[in-house]
PDB file of C-alpha atoms in Angstrom:
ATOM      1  CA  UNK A1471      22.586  -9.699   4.012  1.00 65.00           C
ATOM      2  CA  UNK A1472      23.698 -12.195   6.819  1.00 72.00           C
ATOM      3  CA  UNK A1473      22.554 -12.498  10.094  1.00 80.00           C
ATOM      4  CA  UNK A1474      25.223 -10.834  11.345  1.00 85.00           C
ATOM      5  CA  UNK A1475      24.897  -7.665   8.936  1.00 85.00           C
ATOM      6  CA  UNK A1476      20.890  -8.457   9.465  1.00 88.00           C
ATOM      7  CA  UNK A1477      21.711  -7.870  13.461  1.00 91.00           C
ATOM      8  CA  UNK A1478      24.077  -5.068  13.300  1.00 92.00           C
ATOM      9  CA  UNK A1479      21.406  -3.198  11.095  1.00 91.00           C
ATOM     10  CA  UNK A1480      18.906  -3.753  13.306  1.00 90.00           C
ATOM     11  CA  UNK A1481      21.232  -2.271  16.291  1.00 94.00           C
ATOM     12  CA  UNK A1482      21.510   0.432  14.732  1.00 94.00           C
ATOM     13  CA  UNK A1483      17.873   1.270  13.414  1.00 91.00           C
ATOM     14  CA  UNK A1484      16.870   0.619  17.306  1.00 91.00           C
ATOM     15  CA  UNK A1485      19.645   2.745  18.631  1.00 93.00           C
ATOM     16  CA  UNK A1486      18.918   5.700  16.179  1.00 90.00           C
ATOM     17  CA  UNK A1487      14.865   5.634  17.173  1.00 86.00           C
ATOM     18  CA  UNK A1488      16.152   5.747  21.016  1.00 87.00           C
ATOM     19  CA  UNK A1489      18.205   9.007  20.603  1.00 89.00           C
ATOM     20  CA  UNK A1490      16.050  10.638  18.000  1.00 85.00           C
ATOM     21  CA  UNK A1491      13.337  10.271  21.240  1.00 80.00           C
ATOM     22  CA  UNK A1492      15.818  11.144  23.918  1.00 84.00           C
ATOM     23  CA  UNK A1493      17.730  13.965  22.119  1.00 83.00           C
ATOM     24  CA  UNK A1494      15.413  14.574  18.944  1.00 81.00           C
ATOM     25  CA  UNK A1495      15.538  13.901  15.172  1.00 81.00           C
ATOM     26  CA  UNK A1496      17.912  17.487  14.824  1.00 81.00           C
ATOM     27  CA  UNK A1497      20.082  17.015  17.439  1.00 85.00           C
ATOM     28  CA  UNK A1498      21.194  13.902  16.833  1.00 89.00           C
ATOM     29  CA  UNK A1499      24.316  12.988  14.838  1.00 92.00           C
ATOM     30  CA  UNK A1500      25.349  10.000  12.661  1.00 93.00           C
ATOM     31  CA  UNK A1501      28.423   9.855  15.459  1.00 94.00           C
ATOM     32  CA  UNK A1502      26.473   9.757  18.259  1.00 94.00           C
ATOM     33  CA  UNK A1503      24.398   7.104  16.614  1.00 94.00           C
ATOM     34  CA  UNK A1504      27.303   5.049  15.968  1.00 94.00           C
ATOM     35  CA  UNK A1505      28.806   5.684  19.264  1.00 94.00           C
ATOM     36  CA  UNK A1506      25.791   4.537  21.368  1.00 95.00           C
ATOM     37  CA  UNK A1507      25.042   1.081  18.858  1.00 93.00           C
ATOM     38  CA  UNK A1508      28.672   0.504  19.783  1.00 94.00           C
ATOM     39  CA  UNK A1509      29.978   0.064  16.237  1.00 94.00           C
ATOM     40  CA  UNK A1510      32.595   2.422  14.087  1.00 93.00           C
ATOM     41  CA  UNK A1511      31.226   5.619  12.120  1.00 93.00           C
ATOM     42  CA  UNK A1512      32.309   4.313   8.864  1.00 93.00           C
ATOM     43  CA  UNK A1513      30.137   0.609   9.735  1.00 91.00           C
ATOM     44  CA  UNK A1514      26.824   3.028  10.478  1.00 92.00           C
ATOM     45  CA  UNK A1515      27.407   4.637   6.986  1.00 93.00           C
ATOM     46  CA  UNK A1516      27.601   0.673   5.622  1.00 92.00           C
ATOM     47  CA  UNK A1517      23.743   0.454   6.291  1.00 92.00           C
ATOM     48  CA  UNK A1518      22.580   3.817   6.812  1.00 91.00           C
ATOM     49  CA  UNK A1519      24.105   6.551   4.231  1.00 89.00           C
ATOM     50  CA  UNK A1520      22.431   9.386   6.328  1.00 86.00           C
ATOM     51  CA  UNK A1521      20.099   9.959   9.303  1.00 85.00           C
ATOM     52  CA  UNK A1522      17.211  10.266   6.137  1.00 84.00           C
ATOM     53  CA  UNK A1523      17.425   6.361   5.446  1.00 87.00           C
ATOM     54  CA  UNK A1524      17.744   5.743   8.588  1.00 88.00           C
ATOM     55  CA  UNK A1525      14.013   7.209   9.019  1.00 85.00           C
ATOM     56  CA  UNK A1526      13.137   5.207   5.433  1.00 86.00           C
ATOM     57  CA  UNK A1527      14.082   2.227   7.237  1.00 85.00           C
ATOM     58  CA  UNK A1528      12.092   3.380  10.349  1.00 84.00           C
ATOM     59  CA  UNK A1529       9.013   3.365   7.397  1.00 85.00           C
ATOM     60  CA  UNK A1530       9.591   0.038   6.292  1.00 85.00           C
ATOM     61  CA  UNK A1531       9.827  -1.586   9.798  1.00 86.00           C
ATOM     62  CA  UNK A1532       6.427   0.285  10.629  1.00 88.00           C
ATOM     63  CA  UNK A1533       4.814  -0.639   7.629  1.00 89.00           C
ATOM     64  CA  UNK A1534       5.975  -4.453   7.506  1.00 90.00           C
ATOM     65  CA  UNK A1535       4.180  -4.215  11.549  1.00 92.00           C
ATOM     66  CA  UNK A1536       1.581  -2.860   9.724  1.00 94.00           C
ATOM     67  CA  UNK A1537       0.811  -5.731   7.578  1.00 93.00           C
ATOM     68  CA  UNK A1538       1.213  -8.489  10.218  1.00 94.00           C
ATOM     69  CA  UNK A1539      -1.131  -7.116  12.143  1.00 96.00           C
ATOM     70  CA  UNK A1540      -3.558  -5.678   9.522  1.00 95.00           C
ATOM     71  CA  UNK A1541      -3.691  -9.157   8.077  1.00 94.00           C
ATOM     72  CA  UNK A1542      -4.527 -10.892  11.600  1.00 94.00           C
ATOM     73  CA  UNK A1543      -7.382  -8.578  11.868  1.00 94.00           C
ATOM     74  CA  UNK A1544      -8.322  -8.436   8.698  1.00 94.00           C
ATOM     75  CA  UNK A1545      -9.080 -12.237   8.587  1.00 93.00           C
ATOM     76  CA  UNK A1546     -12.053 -11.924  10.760  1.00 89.00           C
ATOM     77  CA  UNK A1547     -13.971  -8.804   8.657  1.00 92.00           C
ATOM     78  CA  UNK A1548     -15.237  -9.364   5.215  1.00 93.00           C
ATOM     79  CA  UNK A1549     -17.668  -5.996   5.295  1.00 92.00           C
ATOM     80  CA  UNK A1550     -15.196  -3.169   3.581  1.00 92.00           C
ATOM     81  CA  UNK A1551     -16.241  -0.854   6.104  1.00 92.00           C
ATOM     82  CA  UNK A1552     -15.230  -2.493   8.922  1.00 93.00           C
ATOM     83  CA  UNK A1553     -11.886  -3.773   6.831  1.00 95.00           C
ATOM     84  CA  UNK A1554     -11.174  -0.097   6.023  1.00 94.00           C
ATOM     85  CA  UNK A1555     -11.686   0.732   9.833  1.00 96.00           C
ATOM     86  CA  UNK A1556      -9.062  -2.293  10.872  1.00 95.00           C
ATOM     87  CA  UNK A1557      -6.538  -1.371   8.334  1.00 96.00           C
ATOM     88  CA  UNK A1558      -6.469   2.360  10.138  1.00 97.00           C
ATOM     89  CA  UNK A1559      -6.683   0.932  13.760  1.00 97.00           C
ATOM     90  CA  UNK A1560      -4.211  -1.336  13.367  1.00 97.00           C
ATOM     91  CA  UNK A1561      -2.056   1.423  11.853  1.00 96.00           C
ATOM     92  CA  UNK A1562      -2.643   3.284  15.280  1.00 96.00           C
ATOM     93  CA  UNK A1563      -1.934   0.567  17.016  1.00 96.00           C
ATOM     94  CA  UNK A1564       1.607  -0.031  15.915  1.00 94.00           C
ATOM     95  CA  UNK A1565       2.704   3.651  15.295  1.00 92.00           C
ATOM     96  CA  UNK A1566       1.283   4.723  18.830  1.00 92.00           C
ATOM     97  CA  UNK A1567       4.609   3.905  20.421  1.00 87.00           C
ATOM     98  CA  UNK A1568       6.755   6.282  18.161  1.00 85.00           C
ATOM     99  CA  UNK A1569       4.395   9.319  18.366  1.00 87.00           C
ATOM    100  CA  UNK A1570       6.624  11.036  20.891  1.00 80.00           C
ATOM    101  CA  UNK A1571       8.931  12.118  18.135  1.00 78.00           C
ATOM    102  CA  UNK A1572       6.566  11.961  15.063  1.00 79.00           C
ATOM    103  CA  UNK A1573       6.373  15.487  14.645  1.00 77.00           C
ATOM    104  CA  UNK A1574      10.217  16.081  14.709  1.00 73.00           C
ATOM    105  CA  UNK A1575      10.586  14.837  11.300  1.00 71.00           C
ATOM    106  CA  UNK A1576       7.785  15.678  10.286  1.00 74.00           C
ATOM    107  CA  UNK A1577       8.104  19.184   9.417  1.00 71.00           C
ATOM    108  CA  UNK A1578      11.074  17.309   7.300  1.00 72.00           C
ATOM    109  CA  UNK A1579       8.575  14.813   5.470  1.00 76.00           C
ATOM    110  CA  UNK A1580       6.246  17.878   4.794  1.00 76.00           C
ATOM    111  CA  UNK A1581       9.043  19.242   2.112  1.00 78.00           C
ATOM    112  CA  UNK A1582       7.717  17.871  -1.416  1.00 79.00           C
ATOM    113  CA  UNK A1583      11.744  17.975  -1.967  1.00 80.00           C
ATOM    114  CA  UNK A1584      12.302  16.152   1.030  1.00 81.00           C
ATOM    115  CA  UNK A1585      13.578  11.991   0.955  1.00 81.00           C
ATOM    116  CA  UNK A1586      11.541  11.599   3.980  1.00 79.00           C
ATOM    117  CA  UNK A1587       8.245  12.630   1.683  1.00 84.00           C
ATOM    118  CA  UNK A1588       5.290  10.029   1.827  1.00 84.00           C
ATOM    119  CA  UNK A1589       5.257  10.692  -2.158  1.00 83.00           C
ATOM    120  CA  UNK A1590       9.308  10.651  -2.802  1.00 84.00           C
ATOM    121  CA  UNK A1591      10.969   8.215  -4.792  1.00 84.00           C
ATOM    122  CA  UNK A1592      12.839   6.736  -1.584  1.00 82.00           C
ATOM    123  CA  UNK A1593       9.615   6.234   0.074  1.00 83.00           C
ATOM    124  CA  UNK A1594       7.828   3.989  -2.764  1.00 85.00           C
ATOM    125  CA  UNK A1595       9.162   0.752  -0.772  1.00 84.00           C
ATOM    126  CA  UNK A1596       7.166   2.096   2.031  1.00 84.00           C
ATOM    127  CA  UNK A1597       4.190   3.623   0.284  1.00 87.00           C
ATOM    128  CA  UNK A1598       3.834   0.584  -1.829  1.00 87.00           C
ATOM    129  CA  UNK A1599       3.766  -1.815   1.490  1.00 87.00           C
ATOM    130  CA  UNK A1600       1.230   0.444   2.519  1.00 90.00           C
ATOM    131  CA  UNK A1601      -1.556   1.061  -0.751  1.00 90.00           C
ATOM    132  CA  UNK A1602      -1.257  -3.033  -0.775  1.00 91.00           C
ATOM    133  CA  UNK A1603      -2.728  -3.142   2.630  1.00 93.00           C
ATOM    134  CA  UNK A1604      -5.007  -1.224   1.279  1.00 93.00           C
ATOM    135  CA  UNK A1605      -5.624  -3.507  -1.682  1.00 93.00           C
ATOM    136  CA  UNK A1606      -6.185  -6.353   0.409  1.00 93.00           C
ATOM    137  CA  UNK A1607      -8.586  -4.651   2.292  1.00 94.00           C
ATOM    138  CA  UNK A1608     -10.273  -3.710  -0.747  1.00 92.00           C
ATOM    139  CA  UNK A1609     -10.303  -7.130  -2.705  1.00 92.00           C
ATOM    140  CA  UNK A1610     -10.809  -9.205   0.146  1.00 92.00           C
ATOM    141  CA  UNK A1611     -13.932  -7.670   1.338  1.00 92.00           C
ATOM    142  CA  UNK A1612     -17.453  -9.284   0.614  1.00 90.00           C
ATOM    143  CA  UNK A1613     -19.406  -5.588  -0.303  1.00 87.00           C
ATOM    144  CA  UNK A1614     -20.342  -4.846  -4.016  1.00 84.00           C
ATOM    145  CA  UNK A1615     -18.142  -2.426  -5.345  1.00 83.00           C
ATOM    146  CA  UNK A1616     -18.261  -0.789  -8.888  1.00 81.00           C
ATOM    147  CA  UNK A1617     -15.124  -2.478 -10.909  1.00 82.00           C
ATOM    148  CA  UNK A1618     -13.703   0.991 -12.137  1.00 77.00           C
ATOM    149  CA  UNK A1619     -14.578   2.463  -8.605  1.00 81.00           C
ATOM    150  CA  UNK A1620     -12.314  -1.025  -6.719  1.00 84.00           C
ATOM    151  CA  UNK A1621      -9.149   0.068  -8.896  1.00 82.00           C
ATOM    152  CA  UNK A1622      -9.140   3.166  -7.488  1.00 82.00           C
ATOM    153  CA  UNK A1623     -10.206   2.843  -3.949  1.00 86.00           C
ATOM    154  CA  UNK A1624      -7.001   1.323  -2.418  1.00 89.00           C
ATOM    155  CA  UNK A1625      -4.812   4.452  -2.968  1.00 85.00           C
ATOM    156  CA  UNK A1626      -8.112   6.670  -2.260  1.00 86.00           C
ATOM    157  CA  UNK A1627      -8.058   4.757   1.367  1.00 90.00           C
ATOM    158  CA  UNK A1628      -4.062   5.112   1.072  1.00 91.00           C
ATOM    159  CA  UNK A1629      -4.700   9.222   0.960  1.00 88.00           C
ATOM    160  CA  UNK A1630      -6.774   8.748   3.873  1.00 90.00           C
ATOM    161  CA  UNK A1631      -4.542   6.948   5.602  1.00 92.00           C
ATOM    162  CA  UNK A1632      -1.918  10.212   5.072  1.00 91.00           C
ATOM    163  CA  UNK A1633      -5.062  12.278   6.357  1.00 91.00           C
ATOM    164  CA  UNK A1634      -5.114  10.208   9.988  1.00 94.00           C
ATOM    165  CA  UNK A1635      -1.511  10.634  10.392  1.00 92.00           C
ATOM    166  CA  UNK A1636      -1.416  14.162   9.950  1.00 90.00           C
ATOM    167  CA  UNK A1637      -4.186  14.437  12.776  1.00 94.00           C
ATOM    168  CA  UNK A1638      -2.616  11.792  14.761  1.00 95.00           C
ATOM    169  CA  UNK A1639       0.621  13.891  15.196  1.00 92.00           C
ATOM    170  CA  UNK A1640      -1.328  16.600  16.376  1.00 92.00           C
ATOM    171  CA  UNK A1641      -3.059  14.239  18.679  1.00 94.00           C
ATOM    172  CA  UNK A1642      -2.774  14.933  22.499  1.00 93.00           C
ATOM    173  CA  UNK A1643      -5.721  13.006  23.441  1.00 95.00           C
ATOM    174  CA  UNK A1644      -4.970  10.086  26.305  1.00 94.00           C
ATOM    175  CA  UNK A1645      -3.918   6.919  24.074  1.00 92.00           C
ATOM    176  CA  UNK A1646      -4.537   8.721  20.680  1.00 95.00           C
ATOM    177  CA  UNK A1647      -8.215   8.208  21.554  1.00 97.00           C
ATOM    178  CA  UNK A1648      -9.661  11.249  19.045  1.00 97.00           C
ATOM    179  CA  UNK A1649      -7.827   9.441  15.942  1.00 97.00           C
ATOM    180  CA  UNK A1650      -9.482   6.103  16.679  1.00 97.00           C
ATOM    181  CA  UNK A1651     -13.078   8.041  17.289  1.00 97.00           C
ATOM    182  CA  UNK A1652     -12.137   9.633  13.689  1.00 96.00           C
ATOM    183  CA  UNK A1653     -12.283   6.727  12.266  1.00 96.00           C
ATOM    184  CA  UNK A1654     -15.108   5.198  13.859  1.00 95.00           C
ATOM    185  CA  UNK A1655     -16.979   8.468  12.622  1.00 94.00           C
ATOM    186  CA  UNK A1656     -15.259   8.615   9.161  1.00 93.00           C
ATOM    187  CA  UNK A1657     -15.319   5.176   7.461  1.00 93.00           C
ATOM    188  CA  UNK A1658     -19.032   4.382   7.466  1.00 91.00           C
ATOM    189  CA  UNK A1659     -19.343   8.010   5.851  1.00 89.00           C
ATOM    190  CA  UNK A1660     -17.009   6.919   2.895  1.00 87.00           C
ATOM    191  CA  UNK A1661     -18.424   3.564   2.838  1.00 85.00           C
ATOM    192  CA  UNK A1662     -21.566   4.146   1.989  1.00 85.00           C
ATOM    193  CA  UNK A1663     -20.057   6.388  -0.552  1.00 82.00           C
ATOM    194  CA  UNK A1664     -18.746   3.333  -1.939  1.00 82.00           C
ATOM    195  CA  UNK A1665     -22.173   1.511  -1.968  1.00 80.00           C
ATOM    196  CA  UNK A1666     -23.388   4.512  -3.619  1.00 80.00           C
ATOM    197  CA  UNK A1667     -21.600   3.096  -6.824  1.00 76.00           C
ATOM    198  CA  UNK A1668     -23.620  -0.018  -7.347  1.00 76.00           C
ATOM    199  CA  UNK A1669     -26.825   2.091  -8.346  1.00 75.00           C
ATOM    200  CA  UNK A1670     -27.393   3.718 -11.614  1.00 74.00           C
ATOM    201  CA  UNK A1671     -28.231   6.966 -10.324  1.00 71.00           C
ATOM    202  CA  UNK A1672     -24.740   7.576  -8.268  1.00 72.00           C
ATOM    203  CA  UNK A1673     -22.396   5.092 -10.107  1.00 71.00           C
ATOM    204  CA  UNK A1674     -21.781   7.741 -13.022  1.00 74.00           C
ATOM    205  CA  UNK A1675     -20.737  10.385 -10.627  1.00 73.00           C
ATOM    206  CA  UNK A1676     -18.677   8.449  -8.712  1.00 71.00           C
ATOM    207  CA  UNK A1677     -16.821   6.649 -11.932  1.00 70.00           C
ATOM    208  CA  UNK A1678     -16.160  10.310 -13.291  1.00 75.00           C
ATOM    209  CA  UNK A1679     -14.975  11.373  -9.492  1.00 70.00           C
ATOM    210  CA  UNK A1680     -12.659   8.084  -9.861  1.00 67.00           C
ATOM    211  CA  UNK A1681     -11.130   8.717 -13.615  1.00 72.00           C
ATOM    212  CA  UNK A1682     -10.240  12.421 -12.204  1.00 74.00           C
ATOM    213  CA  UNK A1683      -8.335  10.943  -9.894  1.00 66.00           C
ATOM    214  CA  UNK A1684      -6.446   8.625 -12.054  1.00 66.00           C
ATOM    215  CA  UNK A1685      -5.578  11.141 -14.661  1.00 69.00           C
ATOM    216  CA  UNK A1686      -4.131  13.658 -11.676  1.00 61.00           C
ATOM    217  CA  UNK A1687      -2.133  10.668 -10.900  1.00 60.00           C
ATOM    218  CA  UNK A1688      -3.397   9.732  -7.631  1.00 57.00           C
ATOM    219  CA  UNK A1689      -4.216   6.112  -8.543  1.00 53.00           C
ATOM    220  CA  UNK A1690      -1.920   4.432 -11.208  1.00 44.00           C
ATOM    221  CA  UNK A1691       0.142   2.009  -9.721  1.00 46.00           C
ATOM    222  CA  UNK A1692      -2.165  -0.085  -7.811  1.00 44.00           C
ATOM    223  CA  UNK A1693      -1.444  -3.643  -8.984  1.00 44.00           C
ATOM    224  CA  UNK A1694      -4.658  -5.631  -9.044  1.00 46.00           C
ATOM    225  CA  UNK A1695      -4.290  -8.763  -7.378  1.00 45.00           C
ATOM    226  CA  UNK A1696      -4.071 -12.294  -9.846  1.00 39.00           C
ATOM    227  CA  UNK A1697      -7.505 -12.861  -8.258  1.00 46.00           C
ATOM    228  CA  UNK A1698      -9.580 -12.006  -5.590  1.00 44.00           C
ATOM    229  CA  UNK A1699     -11.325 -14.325  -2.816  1.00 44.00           C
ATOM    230  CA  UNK A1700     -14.358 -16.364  -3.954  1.00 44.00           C
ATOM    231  CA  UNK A1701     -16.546 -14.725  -1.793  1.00 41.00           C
ATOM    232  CA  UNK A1702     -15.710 -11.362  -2.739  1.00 40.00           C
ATOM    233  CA  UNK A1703     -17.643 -12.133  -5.682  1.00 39.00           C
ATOM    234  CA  UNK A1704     -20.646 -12.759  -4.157  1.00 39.00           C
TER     235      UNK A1704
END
């Protein structure tokens, strides 16, 4: 795609995320879309085939957000709690400005038929960009983790992740400020979980807890990075 196209999409994707807040996700029409981005009907169809990929493309803008500013924060925690914690915060951070009108499509997204699903075929782009946040998180952090227990973690912390946004649509709180304290409360729980899995006594549980999940399909398409940092290792 040229600039051009690259700009015109854009226009679009920024004037459909206005109306769906001024008018809501329902109420708002592919026309009315098109007539407010100032282009022709048939030209919004050209990039956007309904208002459903117009809301996938609304995922992959807030997920590529996402990993900017995961990644900047992320470069200043090795401890996997504390990289588990950013990777949510940051997520907060960047969604906070959209939660006006997160719940209109959400009751949309909740429809295991649905396009809009988190676990739909249209929404792997997305859900991909997402679980490899996670696996950076994971393989970039500097606390022992049980091998069989780090393949299955990122998607684990992925689920999670679904967990907070559920809450965080139902969040009222001044500046989302329950979801952050849910995380602050949450991810030393689970990591210590994790630490759990470097000692005889707890790693056999948690390995069996870990293949149930993989054969129930909840963690087989992480792709394990070529290699992970040096001092990961350590």
């Amino acid at each position: 795609m040229d600039s051009k196209g690259a700009a015109t999409r854009a226009l679009i994707l920024e004037t459909a995320m206005r109306l769906f807040q001024e008018r809501g996700y329902g109420k708002t029409t592919m026309r009315a879309i098109a007539e407010a981005a100032g282009v022709s009907v048939g030209n919004a169809y050209y990039y956007f085939a309904s208002k459903e990929q117009l809301i996938q493309g609304f995922y992959d803008r807030l997920q590529a957000d996402h990993l900017v500013a995961a990644r900047q924060a992320l470069a200043e925690e090795t401890d996997l709690a504390r990289r588990l914690g950013v990777v949510l915060k940051t997520w907060l951070d960047v969604a906070e400005p959209y939660h006006q009108f997160a719940a209109q499509f959400f009751v949309t997204a909740a429809d295991p038929a649905s396009p809009l699903s988190p676990f739909s075929s249209d929404s792997k782009e997305a859900r991909d960009a997402s679980i490899e946040i996670q696996v950076e998180a994971v393989y970039g952090a500097t606390t022992k983790i049980d091998p069989k227990l780090r393949e299955t973690l990122p998607e684990l912390a992925w689920l999670g992740n679904m967990g907070l946004v559920l809450y965080w649509i139902h969040d009222n709180s001044p500046g989302r400020a329950q979801s952050y304290k849910l995380v602050d409360q949450c991810v030393p729980i689970a990591s210590k979980v994790v630490k759990l899995s470097r000692y005889p006594i707890a790693k056999a549980m948690i390995r069996e807890a870990a293949e149930i999940c993989v054969e129930h399909g909840i963690s087989p398409r992480i792709p394990k990075p070529p290699a992970r940092p040096e001092t990961a290792a350590k």
